[in-house]
């Protein structure tokens, strides 16, 4: 065994975070996101056995097979992953729940469950691999396709896009970020911050479909996104217990402490942007849309709101591990409750 | 002198929905039950919060029949809208207690019944200044009137009132005062009647509970170790989850820390409720949802996923009359075939068919063992009649066995194994081994999917692998055949038999007595679960003809039997179907059998 293998903070090599070879198209944005996830989970020191990889149906939803092969995966139903993730988290609150979805999976068939997962603030990381189309069913428009964008066959989309970040913030999401599959520098720290966050962390990651939606006229192509990406800041993730070495000019970096004591550092790129301000976040999203830009970065974060398990006062011991003596009535209680004519 | 009917008649209370008559009806039922007399109440109510007619039938029978009867002997008429049809529905010789302002003339003037006019409304106005309370208390007046006319003593009514209002003792006196008003009025102004009387009896109700199936099932869930419940409100299943919540708040909250050993989610719809159940089941919790037909339709896709990915979960379906929204407050055994094969493709589920409150509890508990043992969805098909009506029940048994958590490999187990495969059939029973997320071993993980998979849970489109997996699932289903609650037979070497399930049971009990009086003995097999036990085929084998009675239009169990049994047995089956939305009565079963089995009576002038 080579002694030069790098190990992460829990002593695991990077290979442990890899999965089966991808079966997606070469160049698919989803593959890049998978690679960024491998790095983020490795850097974060996620324990594979505690990881629950959940997904719906779509090319994007296949990707949980392509990272952390050791971990449990749940490739469920189209649009219905949030409910399964909710159930899994309630059953075992120690799990690090990581949901992978697509824009069809989330913005169309699964919009209701997406909204209610946010409303309940289920502690999970929820990634939408957003390509503006249904990759797996061969390129039909999805509900995140921009009005006026062109399908490969020339058809123009007449309907306004659902902005999943704006919607999530409106619904009270406690962590909302947008990024691009081609920008690992931005995405990897955002992913780690999402893992650290307690509550539903939504990441809308634009992820071009090279086969059906990467042409001129598409607003989800590599070229278009690179051209119109408007990054609010350059994020960095500092694990809790690690010292923050600030070698930036004062006033150019915002530091946000997350629930577990870790920090996201946001080095400002375009003036002041405060991701703890809801109105500012919504305004920025709207303004960027009007300018035809794709605003990326940590759009909104709230570290005060309690997550579902906390709000429900769930026992520290995961529900799945409780036994007869924790769950059944005692003989006396039972007799009292079921006395004839009581 | 008219025929005396001691402890053997049916009272129908006709009121307006939303007037709070449920409490008074339960008080009346409970009081009669306390005298040792079997009662069987049936609430026939509208899908409405206020204003539509509602009926409550209290069947009083010395034999303890629990099914509905078509006959009404004593009418309490408090709904002007239905006054005419209510009068017409009373059997000759019956009695009618009615609001005195209702006209007794023309059609409503019958000379074969006795009228007892009571100025309920006027008494209410005079005695209960609070208009909000008045409508409830007027109902308590009729409890007093009826108690006095039938001969129920005041102490017993008092006990029944205390039981009904045990959670708000302050209401007891107010309600008892209203009862006493009724008693006083009857004593002073109404003639005595001797035809319909109750008399204390013994040997029938001692030790019995008086409980509805939904609450019993909820207790089953608690005792069965359910820790995650997800639901979306729907009649007639809501009271199951609501009862579960009440029990959980009392017994699953740590008094010191406030920590809960349960999670209840009121989901956004039944799709999500099912998703929460299978997500939780996958992660190792015992999880359930309760619903009715429309919700079950929405759970189809996840149920197929649970079947194919092999994830435990319990789904209660308290059946109501369909198709579509149908009659939301009426009963049916309409989802049996649908639940059995719920979802597309080659799907077959375990379905439990409780007939009694005792079984609603016991199957509610056992469903969790079966779900984890077989790693599959388990459906408990109750119905509105069982779920929402109060029934006499034998005492519920405290579980003597620990949970059966099925084939779960722990980290220690994995340490001893070189390899394992999620969908390998090691034991030949079709049931594979699983691991739970969170198991601290590098081999623990596997990829759960609804797509085609091999023994290692890897994606596969290979034809042999696909078919092998389906065949293993069939093997698992066959194992379940012997392990689900087995049928109960009552046989006396008759040549004719009857098969029924669920609440149809109670009509069969009475129908067999009717037929016995006609000289026709009928052997009986009560099916309690799907897949069908081999005992079903054996029973048919022993009989020349077998009637299959159920509460749906198309004979759903009959259809399942036709699909699964050999041809020579199918030829012996005759289907009896009842589907008008109200619970089946004995004659709906006895009449077609009489017509087919008995010599036509010789007609003489
Ligand atoms: C209930 C249901 N309806 C339709 C489908 C077919 N289907 C599979 S994937 C998909 C769209 C996936 O789009 P998206 O979520 O954007 O994923 P992508 O492939 O683009 O990554 C559809 C419609 C299905 N699997 N289930
Ligand atoms: S079809 Fe599109 S989304 Fe699917 S794998 Fe290929 S490139 Fe990716
Ligand atoms: Mg897509």
CSV table of C-alpha atoms and ligand atoms in Angstrom, one decimal, chain A residues 102-104 129 131-135, ligand 3:
chain,number,residue,atom,x,y,z
A,102,UNK,CA,-33.2,17.3,-11.7
A,103,UNK,CA,-35.1,20.3,-12.8
A,104,UNK,CA,-37.9,18.1,-14.2
A,129,UNK,CA,-28.9,19.5,-11.4
A,131,UNK,CA,-30.3,21.6,-17.4
A,132,UNK,CA,-33.5,23.2,-18.4
A,133,UNK,CA,-34.8,20.0,-20.0
A,134,UNK,CA,-35.7,16.4,-19.4
A,135,UNK,CA,-32.5,14.7,-20.3
C,3,LIG,MG1,-33.2,18.1,-16.4
